[in-house]
Amino acid sequence: MELLRNLILCLACVSVAACAGLAVRDKAPQEAWEKLARGEAQSLLVQFDAAASKSAALSALPAGEIEVLKDYDALPMMYLRFRSTHALQNLLAQPSVVRAFVNRREVPMPGKPAQ
């Protein structure tokens, strides 16, 4: 009976960990994960839940895994360069990180000049 209880507990922990992993991977575009897996560094806009949480989330990571390209002081966002899937996964696992986006040039509205 003890063995069965421990097995059920172990399976529950694995299920929760798998679901958490899926949630982390869903916070960034699939193309970013694929390029990082091929060894290509990726620059992403990262949204935090509050501006104050940016430095706390970054300080929890080993030095050199992420390069800050731009810190938007008035916004809870940073433009960061990731060199590995491990670095991206570690940052996205932080509760204060909402999502990461690929920085794309916006297409101008019809009739508006391109910038």
Short mmCIF file of the N, C-alpha and C atoms (twelve columns), coordinates in Angstrom:
data_MODEL
# 
_entry.id   MODEL 
# 
loop_
_atom_site.group_PDB 
_atom_site.id 
_atom_site.type_symbol 
_atom_site.label_atom_id 
_atom_site.label_alt_id 
_atom_site.label_comp_id 
_atom_site.label_asym_id 
_atom_site.label_seq_id 
_atom_site.Cartn_x 
_atom_site.Cartn_y 
_atom_site.Cartn_z 
_atom_site.pdbx_PDB_model_num 
ATOM 1   N N  . MET A 1   0.825  -1.194 0.000   1 
ATOM 2   C CA . MET A 1   0.000  0.000  0.000   1 
ATOM 3   C C  . MET A 1   0.876  1.268  0.000   1 
ATOM 4   N N  . GLU A 2   1.937  1.225  0.786   1 
ATOM 5   C CA . GLU A 2   2.872  2.354  0.845   1 
ATOM 6   C C  . GLU A 2   3.517  2.592  -0.517  1 
ATOM 7   N N  . LEU A 3   3.878  1.516  -1.201  1 
ATOM 8   C CA . LEU A 3   4.485  1.616  -2.526  1 
ATOM 9   C C  . LEU A 3   3.517  2.257  -3.516  1 
ATOM 10  N N  . LEU A 4   2.256  1.848  -3.471  1 
ATOM 11  C CA . LEU A 4   1.240  2.403  -4.373  1 
ATOM 12  C C  . LEU A 4   1.051  3.899  -4.112  1 
ATOM 13  N N  . ARG A 5   1.011  4.284  -2.845  1 
ATOM 14  C CA . ARG A 5   0.848  5.700  -2.498  1 
ATOM 15  C C  . ARG A 5   2.039  6.514  -3.010  1 
ATOM 16  N N  . ASN A 6   3.237  6.007  -2.848  1 
ATOM 17  C CA . ASN A 6   4.435  6.706  -3.326  1 
ATOM 18  C C  . ASN A 6   4.461  6.801  -4.845  1 
ATOM 19  N N  . LEU A 7   4.007  5.749  -5.514  1 
ATOM 20  C CA . LEU A 7   3.949  5.764  -6.979  1 
ATOM 21  C C  . LEU A 7   2.969  6.823  -7.474  1 
ATOM 22  N N  . ILE A 8   1.809  6.895  -6.860  1 
ATOM 23  C CA . ILE A 8   0.802  7.894  -7.247  1 
ATOM 24  C C  . ILE A 8   1.338  9.300  -6.990  1 
ATOM 25  N N  . LEU A 9   1.993  9.488  -5.863  1 
ATOM 26  C CA . LEU A 9   2.584  10.785 -5.540  1 
ATOM 27  C C  . LEU A 9   3.650  11.175 -6.554  1 
ATOM 28  N N  . CYS A 10  4.469  10.224 -6.942  1 
ATOM 29  C CA . CYS A 10  5.528  10.471 -7.923  1 
ATOM 30  C C  . CYS A 10  4.938  10.844 -9.279  1 
ATOM 31  N N  . LEU A 11  3.910  10.115 -9.715  1 
ATOM 32  C CA . LEU A 11  3.260  10.415 -10.995 1 
ATOM 33  C C  . LEU A 11  2.618  11.798 -10.977 1 
ATOM 34  N N  . ALA A 12  2.031  12.169 -9.860  1 
ATOM 35  C CA . ALA A 12  1.423  13.498 -9.748  1 
ATOM 36  C C  . ALA A 12  2.484  14.583 -9.879  1 
ATOM 37  N N  . CYS A 13  3.632  14.392 -9.252  1 
ATOM 38  C CA . CYS A 13  4.721  15.379 -9.340  1 
ATOM 39  C C  . CYS A 13  5.241  15.497 -10.765 1 
ATOM 40  N N  . VAL A 14  5.394  14.383 -11.446 1 
ATOM 41  C CA . VAL A 14  5.862  14.395 -12.834 1 
ATOM 42  C C  . VAL A 14  4.853  15.107 -13.718 1 
ATOM 43  N N  . SER A 15  3.559  14.873 -13.496 1 
ATOM 44  C CA . SER A 15  2.517  15.529 -14.294 1 
ATOM 45  C C  . SER A 15  2.540  17.034 -14.099 1 
ATOM 46  N N  . VAL A 16  2.677  17.476 -12.861 1 
ATOM 47  C CA . VAL A 16  2.736  18.913 -12.580 1 
ATOM 48  C C  . VAL A 16  3.970  19.520 -13.228 1 
ATOM 49  N N  . ALA A 17  5.100  18.847 -13.148 1 
ATOM 50  C CA . ALA A 17  6.330  19.357 -13.757 1 
ATOM 51  C C  . ALA A 17  6.199  19.434 -15.269 1 
ATOM 52  N N  . ALA A 18  5.565  18.452 -15.882 1 
ATOM 53  C CA . ALA A 18  5.375  18.463 -17.337 1 
ATOM 54  C C  . ALA A 18  4.467  19.609 -17.744 1 
ATOM 55  N N  . CYS A 19  3.408  19.842 -17.007 1 
ATOM 56  C CA . CYS A 19  2.495  20.947 -17.318 1 
ATOM 57  C C  . CYS A 19  3.201  22.287 -17.164 1 
ATOM 58  N N  . ALA A 20  4.022  22.424 -16.132 1 
ATOM 59  C CA . ALA A 20  4.768  23.668 -15.938 1 
ATOM 60  C C  . ALA A 20  5.728  23.888 -17.092 1 
ATOM 61  N N  . GLY A 21  6.363  22.837 -17.581 1 
ATOM 62  C CA . GLY A 21  7.268  22.945 -18.717 1 
ATOM 63  C C  . GLY A 21  6.550  23.387 -19.967 1 
ATOM 64  N N  . LEU A 22  5.354  22.882 -20.175 1 
ATOM 65  C CA . LEU A 22  4.575  23.296 -21.336 1 
ATOM 66  C C  . LEU A 22  4.214  24.768 -21.235 1 
ATOM 67  N N  . ALA A 23  3.847  25.218 -20.045 1 
ATOM 68  C CA . ALA A 23  3.480  26.618 -19.876 1 
ATOM 69  C C  . ALA A 23  4.671  27.527 -20.177 1 
ATOM 70  N N  . VAL A 24  5.857  27.132 -19.746 1 
ATOM 71  C CA . VAL A 24  7.058  27.931 -20.007 1 
ATOM 72  C C  . VAL A 24  7.314  27.997 -21.506 1 
ATOM 73  N N  . ARG A 25  7.220  26.870 -22.199 1 
ATOM 74  C CA . ARG A 25  7.480  26.850 -23.643 1 
ATOM 75  C C  . ARG A 25  6.437  27.662 -24.402 1 
ATOM 76  N N  . ASP A 26  5.235  27.782 -23.858 1 
ATOM 77  C CA . ASP A 26  4.185  28.559 -24.519 1 
ATOM 78  C C  . ASP A 26  4.382  30.065 -24.365 1 
ATOM 79  N N  . LYS A 27  5.291  30.489 -23.506 1 
ATOM 80  C CA . LYS A 27  5.524  31.916 -23.282 1 
ATOM 81  C C  . LYS A 27  6.392  32.551 -24.361 1 
ATOM 82  N N  . ALA A 28  6.972  31.745 -25.253 1 
ATOM 83  C CA . ALA A 28  7.831  32.274 -26.321 1 
ATOM 84  C C  . ALA A 28  7.439  31.614 -27.635 1 
ATOM 85  N N  . PRO A 29  7.651  32.305 -28.759 1 
ATOM 86  C CA . PRO A 29  7.301  31.739 -30.064 1 
ATOM 87  C C  . PRO A 29  8.108  30.472 -30.372 1 
ATOM 88  N N  . GLN A 30  7.461  29.540 -31.032 1 
ATOM 89  C CA . GLN A 30  8.104  28.276 -31.393 1 
ATOM 90  C C  . GLN A 30  9.366  28.503 -32.226 1 
ATOM 91  N N  . GLU A 31  9.327  29.491 -33.117 1 
ATOM 92  C CA . GLU A 31  10.496 29.752 -33.969 1 
ATOM 93  C C  . GLU A 31  11.723 30.139 -33.141 1 
ATOM 94  N N  . ALA A 32  11.523 30.821 -32.033 1 
ATOM 95  C CA . ALA A 32  12.650 31.191 -31.166 1 
ATOM 96  C C  . ALA A 32  13.261 29.948 -30.525 1 
ATOM 97  N N  . TRP A 33  12.423 29.037 -30.052 1 
ATOM 98  C CA . TRP A 33  12.920 27.786 -29.462 1 
ATOM 99  C C  . TRP A 33  13.713 26.988 -30.494 1 
ATOM 100 N N  . GLU A 34  13.176 26.909 -31.714 1 
ATOM 101 C CA . GLU A 34  13.836 26.121 -32.764 1 
ATOM 102 C C  . GLU A 34  15.200 26.706 -33.133 1 
ATOM 103 N N  . LYS A 35  15.263 28.025 -33.272 1 
ATOM 104 C CA . LYS A 35  16.535 28.665 -33.633 1 
ATOM 105 C C  . LYS A 35  17.565 28.527 -32.515 1 
ATOM 106 N N  . LEU A 36  17.134 28.667 -31.279 1 
ATOM 107 C CA . LEU A 36  18.053 28.480 -30.155 1 
ATOM 108 C C  . LEU A 36  18.570 27.043 -30.105 1 
ATOM 109 N N  . ALA A 37  17.693 26.085 -30.403 1 
ATOM 110 C CA . ALA A 37  18.102 24.675 -30.403 1 
ATOM 111 C C  . ALA A 37  19.161 24.414 -31.472 1 
ATOM 112 N N  . ARG A 38  19.129 25.204 -32.558 1 
ATOM 113 C CA . ARG A 38  20.136 25.074 -33.621 1 
ATOM 114 C C  . ARG A 38  21.404 25.867 -33.315 1 
ATOM 115 N N  . GLY A 39  21.424 26.542 -32.173 1 
ATOM 116 C CA . GLY A 39  22.612 27.299 -31.784 1 
ATOM 117 C C  . GLY A 39  22.607 28.749 -32.219 1 
ATOM 118 N N  . GLU A 40  21.480 29.248 -32.734 1 
ATOM 119 C CA . GLU A 40  21.374 30.642 -33.166 1 
ATOM 120 C C  . GLU A 40  20.886 31.498 -31.999 1 
ATOM 121 N N  . ALA A 41  21.642 32.523 -31.637 1 
ATOM 122 C CA . ALA A 41  21.206 33.443 -30.581 1 
ATOM 123 C C  . ALA A 41  19.920 34.134 -31.030 1 
ATOM 124 N N  . GLN A 42  19.042 34.422 -30.072 1 
ATOM 125 C CA . GLN A 42  17.767 35.058 -30.375 1 
ATOM 126 C C  . GLN A 42  17.582 36.311 -29.537 1 
ATOM 127 N N  . SER A 43  17.133 37.379 -30.185 1 
ATOM 128 C CA . SER A 43  16.808 38.622 -29.492 1 
ATOM 129 C C  . SER A 43  15.296 38.700 -29.389 1 
ATOM 130 N N  . LEU A 44  14.795 38.817 -28.158 1 
ATOM 131 C CA . LEU A 44  13.357 38.804 -27.914 1 
ATOM 132 C C  . LEU A 44  12.954 39.949 -26.996 1 
ATOM 133 N N  . LEU A 45  11.756 40.472 -27.221 1 
ATOM 134 C CA . LEU A 45  11.156 41.420 -26.291 1 
ATOM 135 C C  . LEU A 45  10.508 40.599 -25.188 1 
ATOM 136 N N  . VAL A 46  10.856 40.878 -23.947 1 
ATOM 137 C CA . VAL A 46  10.321 40.118 -22.824 1 
ATOM 138 C C  . VAL A 46  9.449  41.039 -21.984 1 
ATOM 139 N N  . GLN A 47  8.219  40.602 -21.737 1 
ATOM 140 C CA . GLN A 47  7.271  41.368 -20.935 1 
ATOM 141 C C  . GLN A 47  7.249  40.808 -19.514 1 
ATOM 142 N N  . PHE A 48  7.378  41.703 -18.538 1 
ATOM 143 C CA . PHE A 48  7.334  41.338 -17.126 1 
ATOM 144 C C  . PHE A 48  6.022  41.825 -16.538 1 
ATOM 145 N N  . ASP A 49  5.634  41.294 -15.375 1 
ATOM 146 C CA . ASP A 49  4.378  41.729 -14.777 1 
ATOM 147 C C  . ASP A 49  4.487  43.109 -14.138 1 
ATOM 148 N N  . ALA A 50  5.681  43.561 -13.836 1 
ATOM 149 C CA . ALA A 50  5.902  44.906 -13.296 1 
ATOM 150 C C  . ALA A 50  7.340  45.312 -13.579 1 
ATOM 151 N N  . ALA A 51  7.549  46.605 -13.736 1 
ATOM 152 C CA . ALA A 51  8.894  47.095 -14.048 1 
ATOM 153 C C  . ALA A 51  9.894  46.727 -12.955 1 
ATOM 154 N N  . ALA A 52  9.451  46.707 -11.709 1 
ATOM 155 C CA . ALA A 52  10.357 46.413 -10.599 1 
ATOM 156 C C  . ALA A 52  10.840 44.967 -10.613 1 
ATOM 157 N N  . SER A 53  10.110 44.080 -11.263 1 
ATOM 158 C CA . SER A 53  10.481 42.663 -11.249 1 
ATOM 159 C C  . SER A 53  11.533 42.308 -12.294 1 
ATOM 160 N N  . LYS A 54  11.863 43.239 -13.188 1 
ATOM 161 C CA . LYS A 54  12.836 42.947 -14.252 1 
ATOM 162 C C  . LYS A 54  14.199 42.572 -13.686 1 
ATOM 163 N N  . SER A 55  14.730 43.404 -12.825 1 
ATOM 164 C CA . SER A 55  16.074 43.139 -12.303 1 
ATOM 165 C C  . SER A 55  16.096 41.896 -11.425 1 
ATOM 166 N N  . ALA A 56  15.022 41.651 -10.691 1 
ATOM 167 C CA . ALA A 56  14.967 40.460 -9.837  1 
ATOM 168 C C  . ALA A 56  14.983 39.188 -10.678 1 
ATOM 169 N N  . ALA A 57  14.244 39.186 -11.777 1 
ATOM 170 C CA . ALA A 57  14.198 38.003 -12.644 1 
ATOM 171 C C  . ALA A 57  15.556 37.749 -13.286 1 
ATOM 172 N N  . LEU A 58  16.225 38.801 -13.736 1 
ATOM 173 C CA . LEU A 58  17.537 38.643 -14.370 1 
ATOM 174 C C  . LEU A 58  18.616 38.241 -13.369 1 
ATOM 175 N N  . SER A 59  18.520 38.744 -12.151 1 
ATOM 176 C CA . SER A 59  19.554 38.432 -11.156 1 
ATOM 177 C C  . SER A 59  19.508 36.973 -10.721 1 
ATOM 178 N N  . ALA A 60  18.408 36.288 -10.969 1 
ATOM 179 C CA . ALA A 60  18.293 34.877 -10.603 1 
ATOM 180 C C  . ALA A 60  19.004 33.962 -11.596 1 
ATOM 181 N N  . LEU A 61  19.509 34.528 -12.700 1 
ATOM 182 C CA . LEU A 61  20.159 33.727 -13.740 1 
ATOM 183 C C  . LEU A 61  21.675 33.844 -13.661 1 
ATOM 184 N N  . PRO A 62  22.385 32.796 -14.105 1 
ATOM 185 C CA . PRO A 62  23.850 32.878 -14.137 1 
ATOM 186 C C  . PRO A 62  24.317 33.987 -15.088 1 
ATOM 187 N N  . ALA A 63  25.404 34.630 -14.749 1 
ATOM 188 C CA . ALA A 63  25.947 35.714 -15.578 1 
ATOM 189 C C  . ALA A 63  26.347 35.191 -16.951 1 
ATOM 190 N N  . GLY A 64  26.110 36.012 -17.969 1 
ATOM 191 C CA . GLY A 64  26.534 35.676 -19.319 1 
ATOM 192 C C  . GLY A 64  25.536 34.895 -20.142 1 
ATOM 193 N N  . GLU A 65  24.425 34.457 -19.552 1 
ATOM 194 C CA . GLU A 65  23.442 33.689 -20.317 1 
ATOM 195 C C  . GLU A 65  22.532 34.588 -21.143 1 
ATOM 196 N N  . ILE A 66  22.343 35.818 -20.663 1 
ATOM 197 C CA . ILE A 66  21.429 36.751 -21.315 1 
ATOM 198 C C  . ILE A 66  22.125 38.104 -21.426 1 
ATOM 199 N N  . GLU A 67  21.979 38.734 -22.579 1 
ATOM 200 C CA . GLU A 67  22.538 40.074 -22.790 1 
ATOM 201 C C  . GLU A 67  21.379 41.064 -22.880 1 
ATOM 202 N N  . VAL A 68  21.440 42.133 -22.108 1 
ATOM 203 C CA . VAL A 68  20.411 43.174 -22.155 1 
ATOM 204 C C  . VAL A 68  20.739 44.096 -23.319 1 
ATOM 205 N N  . LEU A 69  19.865 44.118 -24.317 1 
ATOM 206 C CA . LEU A 69  20.047 44.995 -25.470 1 
ATOM 207 C C  . LEU A 69  19.386 46.348 -25.234 1 
ATOM 208 N N  . LYS A 70  18.226 46.337 -24.560 1 
ATOM 209 C CA . LYS A 70  17.502 47.584 -24.283 1 
ATOM 210 C C  . LYS A 70  16.618 47.362 -23.068 1 
ATOM 211 N N  . ASP A 71  16.699 48.268 -22.111 1 
ATOM 212 C CA . ASP A 71  15.829 48.244 -20.939 1 
ATOM 213 C C  . ASP A 71  14.887 49.432 -21.062 1 
ATOM 214 N N  . TYR A 72  13.609 49.160 -21.211 1 
ATOM 215 C CA . TYR A 72  12.609 50.219 -21.332 1 
ATOM 216 C C  . TYR A 72  12.219 50.644 -19.918 1 
ATOM 217 N N  . ASP A 73  12.787 51.757 -19.464 1 
ATOM 218 C CA . ASP A 73  12.609 52.193 -18.083 1 
ATOM 219 C C  . ASP A 73  11.148 52.388 -17.688 1 
ATOM 220 N N  . ALA A 74  10.349 52.944 -18.571 1 
ATOM 221 C CA . ALA A 74  8.965  53.259 -18.236 1 
ATOM 222 C C  . ALA A 74  8.005  52.097 -18.489 1 
ATOM 223 N N  . LEU A 75  8.502  51.013 -19.033 1 
ATOM 224 C CA . LEU A 75  7.653  49.860 -19.357 1 
ATOM 225 C C  . LEU A 75  8.185  48.605 -18.679 1 
ATOM 226 N N  . PRO A 76  7.308  47.658 -18.400 1 
ATOM 227 C CA . PRO A 76  7.779  46.386 -17.839 1 
ATOM 228 C C  . PRO A 76  8.280  45.455 -18.951 1 
ATOM 229 N N  . MET A 77  9.187  45.969 -19.785 1 
ATOM 230 C CA . MET A 77  9.709  45.207 -20.916 1 
ATOM 231 C C  . MET A 77  11.208 45.421 -21.049 1 
ATOM 232 N N  . MET A 78  11.864 44.398 -21.609 1 
ATOM 233 C CA . MET A 78  13.286 44.478 -21.933 1 
ATOM 234 C C  . MET A 78  13.499 43.762 -23.257 1 
ATOM 235 N N  . TYR A 79  14.488 44.238 -23.996 1 
ATOM 236 C CA . TYR A 79  14.899 43.577 -25.229 1 
ATOM 237 C C  . TYR A 79  16.165 42.808 -24.874 1 
ATOM 238 N N  . LEU A 80  16.095 41.475 -24.928 1 
ATOM 239 C CA . LEU A 80  17.174 40.619 -24.446 1 
ATOM 240 C C  . LEU A 80  17.669 39.675 -25.528 1 
ATOM 241 N N  . ARG A 81  18.952 39.353 -25.476 1 
ATOM 242 C CA . ARG A 81  19.536 38.359 -26.383 1 
ATOM 243 C C  . ARG A 81  19.815 37.093 -25.581 1 
ATOM 244 N N  . PHE A 82  19.279 35.988 -26.080 1 
ATOM 245 C CA . PHE A 82  19.462 34.680 -25.452 1 
ATOM 246 C C  . PHE A 82  20.415 33.868 -26.305 1 
ATOM 247 N N  . ARG A 83  21.310 33.142 -25.650 1 
ATOM 248 C CA . ARG A 83  22.287 32.323 -26.368 1 
ATOM 249 C C  . ARG A 83  21.972 30.832 -26.300 1 
ATOM 250 N N  . SER A 84  20.966 30.455 -25.488 1 
ATOM 251 C CA . SER A 84  20.634 29.035 -25.366 1 
ATOM 252 C C  . SER A 84  19.178 28.862 -24.959 1 
ATOM 253 N N  . THR A 85  18.646 27.679 -25.240 1 
ATOM 254 C CA . THR A 85  17.282 27.360 -24.800 1 
ATOM 255 C C  . THR A 85  17.238 27.333 -23.273 1 
ATOM 256 N N  . HIS A 86  18.332 26.920 -22.656 1 
ATOM 257 C CA . HIS A 86  18.408 26.863 -21.192 1 
ATOM 258 C C  . HIS A 86  18.201 28.258 -20.586 1 
ATOM 259 N N  . ALA A 87  18.848 29.256 -21.159 1 
ATOM 260 C CA . ALA A 87  18.716 30.628 -20.659 1 
ATOM 261 C C  . ALA A 87  17.283 31.130 -20.812 1 
ATOM 262 N N  . LEU A 88  16.685 30.880 -21.977 1 
ATOM 263 C CA . LEU A 88  15.305 31.320 -22.211 1 
ATOM 264 C C  . LEU A 88  14.351 30.598 -21.268 1 
ATOM 265 N N  . GLN A 89  14.523 29.309 -21.133 1 
ATOM 266 C CA . GLN A 89  13.646 28.534 -20.259 1 
ATOM 267 C C  . GLN A 89  13.760 28.998 -18.807 1 
ATOM 268 N N  . ASN A 90  14.975 29.259 -18.350 1 
ATOM 269 C CA . ASN A 90  15.163 29.726 -16.970 1 
ATOM 270 C C  . ASN A 90  14.498 31.074 -16.727 1 
ATOM 271 N N  . LEU A 91  14.595 31.981 -17.680 1 
ATOM 272 C CA . LEU A 91  13.965 33.287 -17.494 1 
ATOM 273 C C  . LEU A 91  12.441 33.163 -17.536 1 
ATOM 274 N N  . LEU A 92  11.921 32.418 -18.508 1 
ATOM 275 C CA . LEU A 92  10.470 32.292 -18.639 1 
ATOM 276 C C  . LEU A 92  9.840  31.537 -17.471 1 
ATOM 277 N N  . ALA A 93  10.629 30.762 -16.758 1 
ATOM 278 C CA . ALA A 93  10.116 30.043 -15.587 1 
ATOM 279 C C  . ALA A 93  9.915  30.975 -14.392 1 
ATOM 280 N N  . GLN A 94  10.483 32.170 -14.459 1 
ATOM 281 C CA . GLN A 94  10.309 33.144 -13.379 1 
ATOM 282 C C  . GLN A 94  8.844  33.588 -13.356 1 
ATOM 283 N N  . PRO A 95  8.205  33.608 -12.189 1 
ATOM 284 C CA . PRO A 95  6.789  33.990 -12.115 1 
ATOM 285 C C  . PRO A 95  6.507  35.413 -12.595 1 
ATOM 286 N N  . SER A 96  7.499  36.289 -12.542 1 
ATOM 287 C CA . SER A 96  7.285  37.682 -12.945 1 
ATOM 288 C C  . SER A 96  7.356  37.887 -14.456 1 
ATOM 289 N N  . VAL A 97  7.734  36.851 -15.210 1 
ATOM 290 C CA . VAL A 97  7.831  36.966 -16.669 1 
ATOM 291 C C  . VAL A 97  6.502  36.552 -17.286 1 
ATOM 292 N N  . VAL A 98  5.925  37.450 -18.081 1 
ATOM 293 C CA . VAL A 98  4.631  37.190 -18.705 1 
ATOM 294 C C  . VAL A 98  4.803  36.449 -20.020 1 
ATOM 295 N N  . ARG A 99  5.664  36.976 -20.902 1 
ATOM 296 C CA . ARG A 99  5.780  36.414 -22.245 1 
ATOM 297 C C  . ARG A 99  7.001  36.995 -22.955 1 
ATOM 298 N N  . ALA A 100 7.450  36.305 -24.001 1 
ATOM 299 C CA . ALA A 100 8.530  36.807 -24.857 1 
ATOM 300 C C  . ALA A 100 8.009  36.886 -26.285 1 
ATOM 301 N N  . PHE A 101 8.430  37.908 -26.992 1 
ATOM 302 C CA . PHE A 101 7.964  38.148 -28.359 1 
ATOM 303 C C  . PHE A 101 9.150  38.337 -29.291 1 
ATOM 304 N N  . VAL A 102 8.984  37.929 -30.539 1 
ATOM 305 C CA . VAL A 102 9.972  38.236 -31.568 1 
ATOM 306 C C  . VAL A 102 9.766  39.693 -31.945 1 
ATOM 307 N N  . ASN A 103 10.828 40.462 -32.039 1 
ATOM 308 C CA . ASN A 103 10.744 41.872 -32.410 1 
ATOM 309 C C  . ASN A 103 10.647 41.965 -33.926 1 
ATOM 310 N N  . ARG A 104 9.486  42.324 -34.409 1 
ATOM 311 C CA . ARG A 104 9.265  42.420 -35.853 1 
ATOM 312 C C  . ARG A 104 8.973  43.867 -36.239 1 
ATOM 313 N N  . ARG A 105 9.395  44.230 -37.422 1 
ATOM 314 C CA . ARG A 105 9.075  45.549 -37.951 1 
ATOM 315 C C  . ARG A 105 7.600  45.542 -38.341 1 
ATOM 316 N N  . GLU A 106 6.890  46.541 -37.886 1 
ATOM 317 C CA . GLU A 106 5.470  46.645 -38.205 1 
ATOM 318 C C  . GLU A 106 5.287  47.139 -39.632 1 
ATOM 319 N N  . VAL A 107 4.281  46.621 -40.283 1 
ATOM 320 C CA . VAL A 107 3.939  47.065 -41.633 1 
ATOM 321 C C  . VAL A 107 3.089  48.320 -41.493 1 
ATOM 322 N N  . PRO A 108 3.412  49.400 -42.221 1 
ATOM 323 C CA . PRO A 108 2.634  50.633 -42.080 1 
ATOM 324 C C  . PRO A 108 1.205  50.448 -42.592 1 
ATOM 325 N N  . MET A 109 0.315  51.230 -42.032 1 
ATOM 326 C CA . MET A 109 -1.082 51.222 -42.480 1 
ATOM 327 C C  . MET A 109 -1.135 51.751 -43.906 1 
ATOM 328 N N  . PRO A 110 -2.092 51.289 -44.701 1 
ATOM 329 C CA . PRO A 110 -2.218 51.808 -46.071 1 
ATOM 330 C C  . PRO A 110 -2.372 53.332 -46.056 1 
ATOM 331 N N  . GLY A 111 -1.615 53.993 -46.903 1 
ATOM 332 C CA . GLY A 111 -1.684 55.446 -46.998 1 
ATOM 333 C C  . GLY A 111 -0.767 56.170 -46.027 1 
ATOM 334 N N  . LYS A 112 -0.108 55.434 -45.124 1 
ATOM 335 C CA . LYS A 112 0.807  56.052 -44.168 1 
ATOM 336 C C  . LYS A 112 2.240  55.826 -44.649 1 
ATOM 337 N N  . PRO A 113 3.116  56.812 -44.457 1 
ATOM 338 C CA . PRO A 113 4.512  56.633 -44.894 1 
ATOM 339 C C  . PRO A 113 5.235  55.605 -44.023 1 
ATOM 340 N N  . ALA A 114 6.127  54.862 -44.655 1 
ATOM 341 C CA . ALA A 114 6.953  53.899 -43.914 1 
ATOM 342 C C  . ALA A 114 8.010  54.660 -43.131 1 
ATOM 343 N N  . GLN A 115 8.350  54.169 -41.942 1 
ATOM 344 C CA . GLN A 115 9.354  54.858 -41.115 1 
ATOM 345 C C  . GLN A 115 10.646 54.108 -41.130 1 
# 
